[in-house]
């Protein structure tokens, strides 16, 4: 994990030299917010393996789907991650069937049910 942090740190340092950015973990590249997530566990590795490939201008980029982002944030469980889950559920197009399969595969179904009851009842 230290290697991942070192590489990610170099990316942020380089980007900060090239463009004026704040010290948040998100970068803005060509007007798009970008976050680098090191693949430190099975859920994140699967999310990266199943990431969608999007093309912007002449550059292809792998983008983790909203379902995986919600599962990763739920698994991490910090206050800012709970906020991210709420925003994803409110603002993103989430396929609940896909999300349910991901949550089930990683033992997060009960945690999600508890989360929804506590934070996201409609």
CSV table of N, CA, C and O in Angstrom, one decimal, residues 1-121:
chain,number,residue,atom,x,y,z
A,1,UNK,N,0.8,-1.2,0.0
A,1,UNK,CA,0.0,0.0,0.0
A,1,UNK,C,0.9,1.3,0.0
A,1,UNK,O,0.5,2.3,-0.6
A,2,UNK,N,2.0,1.2,0.6
A,2,UNK,CA,2.9,2.3,0.6
A,2,UNK,C,3.3,2.7,-0.8
A,2,UNK,O,3.3,3.9,-1.1
A,3,UNK,N,3.6,1.7,-1.6
A,3,UNK,CA,3.9,2.0,-3.0
A,3,UNK,C,2.8,2.7,-3.7
A,3,UNK,O,3.0,3.7,-4.5
A,4,UNK,N,1.5,2.3,-3.5
A,4,UNK,CA,0.4,3.0,-4.1
A,4,UNK,C,0.3,4.4,-3.7
A,4,UNK,O,0.1,5.3,-4.5
A,5,UNK,N,0.5,4.7,-2.4
A,5,UNK,CA,0.4,6.0,-1.9
A,5,UNK,C,1.5,6.9,-2.5
A,5,UNK,O,1.3,8.1,-2.8
A,6,UNK,N,2.7,6.3,-2.6
A,6,UNK,CA,3.8,7.0,-3.2
A,6,UNK,C,3.5,7.4,-4.6
A,6,UNK,O,3.8,8.6,-5.0
A,7,UNK,N,3.0,6.5,-5.4
A,7,UNK,CA,2.7,6.8,-6.8
A,7,UNK,C,1.6,7.8,-6.9
A,7,UNK,O,1.7,8.8,-7.7
A,8,UNK,N,0.6,7.6,-6.1
A,8,UNK,CA,-0.6,8.6,-6.1
A,8,UNK,C,-0.1,10.0,-5.7
A,8,UNK,O,-0.4,11.0,-6.3
A,9,UNK,N,0.8,10.0,-4.7
A,9,UNK,CA,1.4,11.3,-4.2
A,9,UNK,C,2.2,12.0,-5.4
A,9,UNK,O,2.1,13.2,-5.5
A,10,UNK,N,2.9,11.2,-6.1
A,10,UNK,CA,3.6,11.8,-7.3
A,10,UNK,C,2.7,12.4,-8.3
A,10,UNK,O,3.0,13.4,-8.9
A,11,UNK,N,1.6,11.7,-8.6
A,11,UNK,CA,0.6,12.2,-9.5
A,11,UNK,C,0.1,13.5,-9.0
A,11,UNK,O,0.0,14.5,-9.8
A,12,UNK,N,-0.3,13.6,-7.8
A,12,UNK,CA,-0.9,14.8,-7.2
A,12,UNK,C,0.2,15.9,-7.2
A,12,UNK,O,-0.1,17.1,-7.6
A,13,UNK,N,1.4,15.6,-6.9
A,13,UNK,CA,2.5,16.6,-6.9
A,13,UNK,C,2.7,17.2,-8.3
A,13,UNK,O,2.8,18.4,-8.5
A,14,UNK,N,2.8,16.3,-9.3
A,14,UNK,CA,2.9,16.7,-10.6
A,14,UNK,C,1.8,17.6,-11.1
A,14,UNK,O,2.0,18.6,-11.7
A,15,UNK,N,0.6,17.1,-10.8
A,15,UNK,CA,-0.6,17.8,-11.2
A,15,UNK,C,-0.6,19.2,-10.6
A,15,UNK,O,-1.0,20.2,-11.2
A,16,UNK,N,-0.2,19.3,-9.4
A,16,UNK,CA,-0.2,20.6,-8.6
A,16,UNK,C,0.8,21.6,-9.3
A,16,UNK,O,0.5,22.8,-9.4
A,17,UNK,N,1.9,21.0,-9.8
A,17,UNK,CA,2.9,21.9,-10.5
A,17,UNK,C,2.4,22.4,-11.8
A,17,UNK,O,2.6,23.5,-12.2
A,18,UNK,N,1.6,21.5,-12.5
A,18,UNK,CA,1.2,21.8,-13.8
A,18,UNK,C,-0.1,22.8,-13.8
A,18,UNK,O,-0.2,23.7,-14.5
A,19,UNK,N,-1.0,22.5,-12.9
A,19,UNK,CA,-2.2,23.3,-12.7
A,19,UNK,C,-2.3,23.7,-11.3
A,19,UNK,O,-1.9,23.0,-10.4
A,20,UNK,N,-3.0,24.8,-11.1
A,20,UNK,CA,-3.3,25.2,-9.7
A,20,UNK,C,-4.5,24.4,-9.2
A,20,UNK,O,-5.6,24.5,-9.6
A,21,UNK,N,-4.2,23.5,-8.2
A,21,UNK,CA,-5.2,22.7,-7.6
A,21,UNK,C,-5.1,22.8,-6.1
A,21,UNK,O,-4.0,23.1,-5.5
A,22,UNK,N,-6.2,22.5,-5.4
A,22,UNK,CA,-6.1,22.4,-3.9
A,22,UNK,C,-5.6,21.0,-3.5
A,22,UNK,O,-5.3,20.2,-4.3
A,23,UNK,N,-5.4,20.8,-2.2
A,23,UNK,CA,-4.8,19.6,-1.7
A,23,UNK,C,-5.9,18.5,-1.5
A,23,UNK,O,-5.6,17.5,-0.8
A,24,UNK,N,-7.0,18.6,-2.1
A,24,UNK,CA,-8.1,17.5,-1.9
A,24,UNK,C,-7.6,16.3,-2.6
A,24,UNK,O,-6.8,16.3,-3.6
A,25,UNK,N,-8.2,15.1,-2.3
A,25,UNK,CA,-7.8,13.9,-3.0
A,25,UNK,C,-8.4,13.8,-4.4
A,25,UNK,O,-8.1,12.9,-5.1
A,26,UNK,N,-9.2,14.7,-4.8
A,26,UNK,CA,-9.8,14.8,-6.1
A,26,UNK,C,-9.0,15.8,-7.0
A,26,UNK,O,-8.8,16.9,-6.6
A,27,UNK,N,-8.7,15.4,-8.2
A,27,UNK,CA,-8.1,16.3,-9.2
A,27,UNK,C,-9.2,16.7,-10.2
A,27,UNK,O,-10.2,16.0,-10.4
A,28,UNK,N,-9.0,17.8,-10.8
A,28,UNK,CA,-9.9,18.2,-11.9
A,28,UNK,C,-9.1,18.2,-13.1
A,28,UNK,O,-8.1,19.0,-13.2
A,29,UNK,N,-9.4,17.4,-14.1
A,29,UNK,CA,-8.6,17.3,-15.3
A,29,UNK,C,-9.6,17.5,-16.4
A,29,UNK,O,-10.6,16.8,-16.6
A,30,UNK,N,-9.3,18.6,-17.2
A,30,UNK,CA,-10.2,18.9,-18.4
A,30,UNK,C,-11.6,19.1,-17.9
A,30,UNK,O,-12.6,18.8,-18.5
A,31,UNK,N,-11.8,19.7,-16.7
A,31,UNK,CA,-13.1,20.0,-16.1
A,31,UNK,C,-13.8,18.8,-15.5
A,31,UNK,O,-14.9,19.0,-15.0
A,32,UNK,N,-13.2,17.6,-15.4
A,32,UNK,CA,-13.8,16.5,-14.8
A,32,UNK,C,-13.1,16.1,-13.5
A,32,UNK,O,-11.9,16.1,-13.4
A,33,UNK,N,-13.9,15.9,-12.4
A,33,UNK,CA,-13.2,15.4,-11.2
A,33,UNK,C,-12.7,14.0,-11.3
A,33,UNK,O,-13.3,13.1,-11.9
A,34,UNK,N,-11.5,13.8,-10.9
A,34,UNK,CA,-10.8,12.5,-11.0
A,34,UNK,C,-10.2,12.1,-9.6
A,34,UNK,O,-9.7,13.0,-8.9
A,35,UNK,N,-10.4,10.9,-9.3
A,35,UNK,CA,-9.9,10.4,-8.0
A,35,UNK,C,-9.2,9.1,-8.3
A,35,UNK,O,-9.7,8.2,-9.0
A,36,UNK,N,-7.9,8.9,-7.8
A,36,UNK,CA,-7.2,7.7,-8.0
A,36,UNK,C,-7.4,6.8,-6.8
A,36,UNK,O,-7.2,7.3,-5.7
A,37,UNK,N,-7.9,5.6,-7.0
A,37,UNK,CA,-8.2,4.7,-5.9
A,37,UNK,C,-7.2,3.5,-6.0
A,37,UNK,O,-7.3,2.7,-7.0
A,38,UNK,N,-6.3,3.3,-5.0
A,38,UNK,CA,-5.4,2.2,-5.1
A,38,UNK,C,-6.3,0.9,-4.9
A,38,UNK,O,-7.1,0.9,-4.0
A,39,UNK,N,-6.0,-0.2,-5.6
A,39,UNK,CA,-6.7,-1.4,-5.5
A,39,UNK,C,-6.1,-2.2,-4.3
A,39,UNK,O,-5.3,-3.1,-4.5
A,40,UNK,N,-6.6,-1.9,-3.1
A,40,UNK,CA,-6.0,-2.5,-1.9
A,40,UNK,C,-6.8,-3.7,-1.4
A,40,UNK,O,-6.4,-4.3,-0.4
A,41,UNK,N,-8.0,-4.0,-2.0
A,41,UNK,CA,-8.7,-5.2,-1.5
A,41,UNK,C,-9.5,-5.8,-2.7
A,41,UNK,O,-9.5,-5.2,-3.8
A,42,UNK,N,-10.1,-6.9,-2.4
A,42,UNK,CA,-10.8,-7.6,-3.5
A,42,UNK,C,-11.9,-6.8,-4.1
A,42,UNK,O,-12.1,-6.9,-5.3
A,43,UNK,N,-12.7,-6.1,-3.3
A,43,UNK,CA,-13.8,-5.3,-3.9
A,43,UNK,C,-13.2,-4.2,-4.9
A,43,UNK,O,-13.7,-4.1,-6.0
A,44,UNK,N,-12.2,-3.5,-4.5
A,44,UNK,CA,-11.7,-2.5,-5.3
A,44,UNK,C,-11.0,-3.1,-6.6
A,44,UNK,O,-11.2,-2.6,-7.7
A,45,UNK,N,-10.3,-4.2,-6.4
A,45,UNK,CA,-9.7,-4.9,-7.5
A,45,UNK,C,-10.8,-5.3,-8.5
A,45,UNK,O,-10.7,-5.1,-9.8
A,46,UNK,N,-11.9,-5.9,-8.1
A,46,UNK,CA,-13.0,-6.3,-9.0
A,46,UNK,C,-13.6,-5.0,-9.6
A,46,UNK,O,-13.9,-5.0,-10.8
A,47,UNK,N,-13.7,-3.9,-8.9
A,47,UNK,CA,-14.3,-2.7,-9.4
A,47,UNK,C,-13.4,-2.2,-10.6
A,47,UNK,O,-13.9,-1.8,-11.6
A,48,UNK,N,-12.1,-2.3,-10.4
A,48,UNK,CA,-11.2,-1.8,-11.5
A,48,UNK,C,-11.3,-2.8,-12.7
A,48,UNK,O,-11.3,-2.3,-13.8
A,49,UNK,N,-11.3,-4.1,-12.4
A,49,UNK,CA,-11.4,-5.0,-13.5
A,49,UNK,C,-12.7,-4.9,-14.3
A,49,UNK,O,-12.7,-5.1,-15.5
A,50,UNK,N,-13.8,-4.4,-13.7
A,50,UNK,CA,-15.0,-4.3,-14.3
A,50,UNK,C,-15.4,-2.8,-14.7
A,50,UNK,O,-16.5,-2.5,-15.1
A,51,UNK,N,-14.4,-2.0,-14.6
A,51,UNK,CA,-14.6,-0.5,-14.9
A,51,UNK,C,-14.9,-0.4,-16.4
A,51,UNK,O,-14.5,-1.1,-17.3
A,52,UNK,N,-15.8,0.6,-16.6
A,52,UNK,CA,-16.2,0.9,-18.0
A,52,UNK,C,-15.1,1.7,-18.7
A,52,UNK,O,-14.4,2.5,-18.0
A,53,UNK,N,-14.9,1.5,-19.9
A,53,UNK,CA,-13.9,2.3,-20.7
A,53,UNK,C,-14.6,3.4,-21.4
A,53,UNK,O,-15.6,3.2,-22.2
A,54,UNK,N,-14.3,4.7,-21.1
A,54,UNK,CA,-14.9,5.8,-21.7
A,54,UNK,C,-13.9,6.6,-22.5
A,54,UNK,O,-12.7,6.6,-22.2
A,55,UNK,N,-14.3,7.1,-23.6
A,55,UNK,CA,-13.4,7.9,-24.4
A,55,UNK,C,-13.7,9.4,-24.4
A,55,UNK,O,-14.9,9.7,-24.5
A,56,UNK,N,-12.8,10.2,-24.1
A,56,UNK,CA,-13.0,11.6,-24.0
A,56,UNK,C,-11.9,12.2,-25.0
A,56,UNK,O,-10.7,12.0,-24.7
A,57,UNK,N,-12.4,12.9,-26.0
A,57,UNK,CA,-11.5,13.3,-27.1
A,57,UNK,C,-10.7,12.1,-27.6
A,57,UNK,O,-11.4,11.2,-28.1
A,58,UNK,N,-9.4,12.1,-27.6
A,58,UNK,CA,-8.7,10.9,-28.1
A,58,UNK,C,-8.1,10.1,-27.0
A,58,UNK,O,-7.3,9.2,-27.2
A,59,UNK,N,-8.6,10.2,-25.7
A,59,UNK,CA,-8.1,9.5,-24.6
A,59,UNK,C,-9.1,8.6,-24.0
A,59,UNK,O,-10.2,9.0,-23.8
A,60,UNK,N,-8.7,7.3,-23.9
A,60,UNK,CA,-9.6,6.4,-23.2
A,60,UNK,C,-9.2,6.3,-21.7
A,60,UNK,O,-8.0,6.3,-21.4
A,61,UNK,N,-10.2,6.2,-20.9
A,61,UNK,CA,-10.0,6.1,-19.4
A,61,UNK,C,-10.9,5.0,-18.9
A,61,UNK,O,-12.1,4.8,-19.3
A,62,UNK,N,-10.5,4.3,-17.9
A,62,UNK,CA,-11.3,3.4,-17.1
A,62,UNK,C,-12.0,4.1,-16.0
A,62,UNK,O,-11.4,4.9,-15.3
A,63,UNK,N,-13.3,3.9,-15.9
A,63,UNK,CA,-14.1,4.6,-14.9
A,63,UNK,C,-14.9,3.5,-14.1
A,63,UNK,O,-15.7,2.7,-14.7
A,64,UNK,N,-14.7,3.5,-12.8
A,64,UNK,CA,-15.5,2.6,-12.0
A,64,UNK,C,-16.9,3.0,-12.0
A,64,UNK,O,-17.3,4.2,-11.9
A,65,UNK,N,-17.8,2.0,-12.1
A,65,UNK,CA,-19.2,2.3,-12.1
A,65,UNK,C,-19.8,2.8,-10.8
A,65,UNK,O,-19.2,2.5,-9.7
A,66,UNK,N,-20.9,3.4,-10.8
A,66,UNK,CA,-21.5,4.0,-9.6
A,66,UNK,C,-21.8,2.9,-8.6
A,66,UNK,O,-21.7,3.1,-7.4
A,67,UNK,N,-22.2,1.7,-9.1
A,67,UNK,CA,-22.5,0.6,-8.2
A,67,UNK,C,-21.3,0.2,-7.3
A,67,UNK,O,-21.4,0.0,-6.1
A,68,UNK,N,-20.2,0.1,-8.0
A,68,UNK,CA,-18.9,-0.2,-7.3
A,68,UNK,C,-18.5,0.9,-6.4
A,68,UNK,O,-18.0,0.7,-5.2
A,69,UNK,N,-18.6,2.1,-6.8
A,69,UNK,CA,-18.3,3.3,-6.0
A,69,UNK,C,-19.1,3.3,-4.7
A,69,UNK,O,-18.6,3.5,-3.6
A,70,UNK,N,-20.4,3.0,-4.8
A,70,UNK,CA,-21.3,2.9,-3.6
A,70,UNK,C,-20.8,1.8,-2.7
A,70,UNK,O,-20.8,2.0,-1.5
A,71,UNK,N,-20.5,0.7,-3.3
A,71,UNK,CA,-20.1,-0.5,-2.4
A,71,UNK,C,-18.8,-0.2,-1.7
A,71,UNK,O,-18.6,-0.5,-0.6
A,72,UNK,N,-17.8,0.4,-2.5
A,72,UNK,CA,-16.5,0.7,-1.9
A,72,UNK,C,-16.7,1.7,-0.7
A,72,UNK,O,-16.1,1.6,0.3
A,73,UNK,N,-17.5,2.8,-1.0
A,73,UNK,CA,-17.7,3.8,0.1
A,73,UNK,C,-18.4,3.2,1.3
A,73,UNK,O,-18.1,3.5,2.4
A,74,UNK,N,-19.4,2.3,1.0
A,74,UNK,CA,-20.1,1.6,2.1
A,74,UNK,C,-19.1,0.7,2.9
A,74,UNK,O,-19.1,0.8,4.2
A,75,UNK,N,-18.2,0.0,2.2
A,75,UNK,CA,-17.3,-0.8,2.9
A,75,UNK,C,-16.3,0.0,3.7
A,75,UNK,O,-16.0,-0.4,4.8
A,76,UNK,N,-15.9,1.1,3.2
A,76,UNK,CA,-14.9,2.0,3.9
A,76,UNK,C,-15.5,2.6,5.2
A,76,UNK,O,-14.9,2.6,6.2
A,77,UNK,N,-16.7,3.1,5.0
A,77,UNK,CA,-17.6,3.5,6.2
A,77,UNK,C,-17.3,4.7,6.9
A,77,UNK,O,-17.9,5.0,8.0
A,78,UNK,N,-16.4,5.6,6.5
A,78,UNK,CA,-16.1,6.9,7.1
A,78,UNK,C,-17.3,7.8,6.9
A,78,UNK,O,-18.1,7.5,6.0
A,79,UNK,N,-17.4,8.9,7.6
A,79,UNK,CA,-18.5,9.8,7.5
A,79,UNK,C,-18.6,10.3,6.0
A,79,UNK,O,-19.7,10.4,5.4
A,80,UNK,N,-17.4,10.7,5.5
A,80,UNK,CA,-17.4,11.2,4.1
A,80,UNK,C,-17.8,10.1,3.1
A,80,UNK,O,-18.4,10.4,2.0
A,81,UNK,N,-17.6,8.9,3.4
A,81,UNK,CA,-18.0,7.8,2.5
A,81,UNK,C,-19.5,7.6,2.6
A,81,UNK,O,-20.1,7.3,1.6
A,82,UNK,N,-20.1,7.7,3.8
A,82,UNK,CA,-21.5,7.6,3.9
A,82,UNK,C,-22.2,8.7,3.1
A,82,UNK,O,-23.2,8.5,2.5
A,83,UNK,N,-21.6,9.9,3.2
A,83,UNK,CA,-22.1,11.0,2.4
A,83,UNK,C,-22.1,10.7,0.9
A,83,UNK,O,-23.0,11.0,0.1
A,84,UNK,N,-21.0,10.0,0.5
A,84,UNK,CA,-20.8,9.7,-0.9
A,84,UNK,C,-21.9,8.6,-1.3
A,84,UNK,O,-22.5,8.7,-2.4
A,85,UNK,N,-22.2,7.7,-0.5
A,85,UNK,CA,-23.2,6.7,-0.8
A,85,UNK,C,-24.6,7.4,-1.0
A,85,UNK,O,-25.3,7.1,-1.9
A,86,UNK,N,-24.9,8.3,-0.1
A,86,UNK,CA,-26.1,9.0,-0.1
A,86,UNK,C,-26.2,9.8,-1.5
A,86,UNK,O,-27.2,9.7,-2.2
A,87,UNK,N,-25.1,10.5,-1.8
A,87,UNK,CA,-25.1,11.3,-3.1
A,87,UNK,C,-25.3,10.3,-4.3
A,87,UNK,O,-26.0,10.7,-5.2
A,88,UNK,N,-24.6,9.2,-4.3
A,88,UNK,CA,-24.7,8.3,-5.4
A,88,UNK,C,-26.1,7.7,-5.5
A,88,UNK,O,-26.6,7.7,-6.6
A,89,UNK,N,-26.7,7.4,-4.4
A,89,UNK,CA,-28.1,6.9,-4.4
A,89,UNK,C,-29.1,8.0,-4.9
A,89,UNK,O,-30.0,7.7,-5.6
A,90,UNK,N,-28.8,9.2,-4.5
A,90,UNK,CA,-29.7,10.3,-4.9
A,90,UNK,C,-29.5,10.8,-6.3
A,90,UNK,O,-30.4,11.2,-7.0
A,91,UNK,N,-28.2,10.9,-6.7
A,91,UNK,CA,-27.9,11.6,-8.0
A,91,UNK,C,-27.5,10.7,-9.1
A,91,UNK,O,-27.6,11.1,-10.3
A,92,UNK,N,-26.9,9.5,-8.9
A,92,UNK,CA,-26.4,8.7,-10.0
A,92,UNK,C,-27.5,7.7,-10.4
A,92,UNK,O,-28.5,7.4,-9.7
A,93,UNK,N,-27.3,7.2,-11.6
A,93,UNK,CA,-28.2,6.1,-12.1
A,93,UNK,C,-27.6,4.8,-11.5
A,93,UNK,O,-26.6,4.3,-12.0
A,94,UNK,N,-28.2,4.3,-10.5
A,94,UNK,CA,-27.7,3.0,-9.8
A,94,UNK,C,-28.6,1.9,-10.2
A,94,UNK,O,-29.8,2.0,-10.0
A,95,UNK,N,-28.0,0.8,-10.7
A,95,UNK,CA,-28.8,-0.4,-11.0
A,95,UNK,C,-28.8,-1.2,-9.7
A,95,UNK,O,-27.8,-1.8,-9.3
A,96,UNK,N,-30.0,-1.2,-9.1
A,96,UNK,CA,-30.1,-1.8,-7.7
A,96,UNK,C,-29.8,-3.3,-7.8
A,96,UNK,O,-29.3,-3.9,-6.8
A,97,UNK,N,-30.1,-4.0,-8.9
A,97,UNK,CA,-29.8,-5.4,-9.1
A,97,UNK,C,-28.3,-5.6,-9.1
A,97,UNK,O,-27.8,-6.5,-8.4
A,98,UNK,N,-27.6,-4.8,-9.8
A,98,UNK,CA,-26.1,-5.0,-9.9
A,98,UNK,C,-25.5,-4.6,-8.5
A,98,UNK,O,-24.7,-5.4,-8.0
A,99,UNK,N,-26.0,-3.6,-7.9
A,99,UNK,CA,-25.5,-3.2,-6.6
A,99,UNK,C,-25.7,-4.3,-5.6
A,99,UNK,O,-24.8,-4.7,-4.8
A,100,UNK,N,-26.9,-4.9,-5.6
A,100,UNK,CA,-27.2,-6.0,-4.7
A,100,UNK,C,-26.3,-7.2,-4.9
A,100,UNK,O,-25.9,-7.8,-3.9
A,101,UNK,N,-26.0,-7.5,-6.2
A,101,UNK,CA,-25.0,-8.6,-6.4
A,101,UNK,C,-23.6,-8.3,-5.9
A,101,UNK,O,-23.0,-9.2,-5.3
A,102,UNK,N,-23.2,-7.1,-6.1
A,102,UNK,CA,-21.9,-6.7,-5.6
A,102,UNK,C,-21.9,-6.7,-4.1
A,102,UNK,O,-20.9,-7.3,-3.5
A,103,UNK,N,-22.9,-6.2,-3.4
A,103,UNK,CA,-22.9,-6.2,-2.0
A,103,UNK,C,-23.0,-7.6,-1.4
A,103,UNK,O,-22.3,-7.9,-0.4
A,104,UNK,N,-23.7,-8.5,-2.1
A,104,UNK,CA,-23.8,-9.9,-1.6
A,104,UNK,C,-22.5,-10.6,-1.8
A,104,UNK,O,-22.1,-11.4,-0.9
A,105,UNK,N,-21.8,-10.3,-2.9
A,105,UNK,CA,-20.5,-11.0,-3.1
A,105,UNK,C,-19.4,-10.6,-2.0
A,105,UNK,O,-18.5,-11.4,-1.8
A,106,UNK,N,-19.6,-9.4,-1.4
A,106,UNK,CA,-18.6,-9.0,-0.5
A,106,UNK,C,-19.1,-8.8,0.9
A,106,UNK,O,-18.5,-8.2,1.8
A,107,UNK,N,-20.2,-9.5,1.2
A,107,UNK,CA,-20.8,-9.5,2.6
A,107,UNK,C,-21.2,-8.2,3.1
A,107,UNK,O,-21.2,-7.9,4.3
A,108,UNK,N,-21.7,-7.3,2.2
A,108,UNK,CA,-22.1,-6.0,2.6
A,108,UNK,C,-23.7,-5.8,2.6
A,108,UNK,O,-24.1,-4.7,2.8
A,109,UNK,N,-24.4,-6.8,2.3
A,109,UNK,CA,-25.9,-6.6,2.2
A,109,UNK,C,-26.5,-6.1,3.5
A,109,UNK,O,-27.3,-5.2,3.5
A,110,UNK,N,-26.2,-6.8,4.6
A,110,UNK,CA,-26.7,-6.3,5.9
A,110,UNK,C,-26.3,-4.9,6.2
A,110,UNK,O,-27.1,-4.1,6.8
A,111,UNK,N,-25.0,-4.6,6.0
A,111,UNK,CA,-24.5,-3.3,6.2
A,111,UNK,C,-25.3,-2.2,5.4
A,111,UNK,O,-25.6,-1.2,5.9
A,112,UNK,N,-25.6,-2.6,4.2
A,112,UNK,CA,-26.4,-1.7,3.3
A,112,UNK,C,-27.8,-1.5,3.8
A,112,UNK,O,-28.3,-0.4,3.8
A,113,UNK,N,-28.4,-2.6,4.2
A,113,UNK,CA,-29.8,-2.5,4.8
A,113,UNK,C,-29.8,-1.6,6.0
A,113,UNK,O,-30.7,-0.7,6.1
A,114,UNK,N,-28.8,-1.7,6.9
A,114,UNK,CA,-28.7,-0.9,8.1
A,114,UNK,C,-28.5,0.5,7.7
A,114,UNK,O,-29.1,1.5,8.2
A,115,UNK,N,-27.6,0.8,6.7
A,115,UNK,CA,-27.3,2.1,6.2
A,115,UNK,C,-28.6,2.8,5.7
A,115,UNK,O,-28.9,3.9,6.0
A,116,UNK,N,-29.3,2.1,4.8
A,116,UNK,CA,-30.5,2.6,4.2
A,116,UNK,C,-31.5,3.0,5.3
A,116,UNK,O,-32.2,4.1,5.3
A,117,UNK,N,-31.7,2.1,6.3
A,117,UNK,CA,-32.6,2.4,7.4
A,117,UNK,C,-32.2,3.6,8.1
A,117,UNK,O,-33.1,4.5,8.5
A,118,UNK,N,-30.9,3.8,8.4
A,118,UNK,CA,-30.5,4.9,9.2
A,118,UNK,C,-30.3,6.2,8.5
A,118,UNK,O,-30.7,7.2,9.0
A,119,UNK,N,-29.8,6.1,7.2
A,119,UNK,CA,-29.5,7.3,6.5
A,119,UNK,C,-30.3,7.7,5.3
A,119,UNK,O,-30.2,8.8,4.8
A,120,UNK,N,-30.9,6.7,4.7
A,120,UNK,CA,-31.4,6.9,3.3
A,120,UNK,C,-32.9,6.5,3.2
A,120,UNK,O,-33.3,6.0,2.1
A,121,UNK,N,-33.7,6.6,4.2
A,121,UNK,CA,-35.1,6.2,4.0
A,121,UNK,C,-35.8,7.3,3.2
A,121,UNK,O,-35.5,8.5,3.5
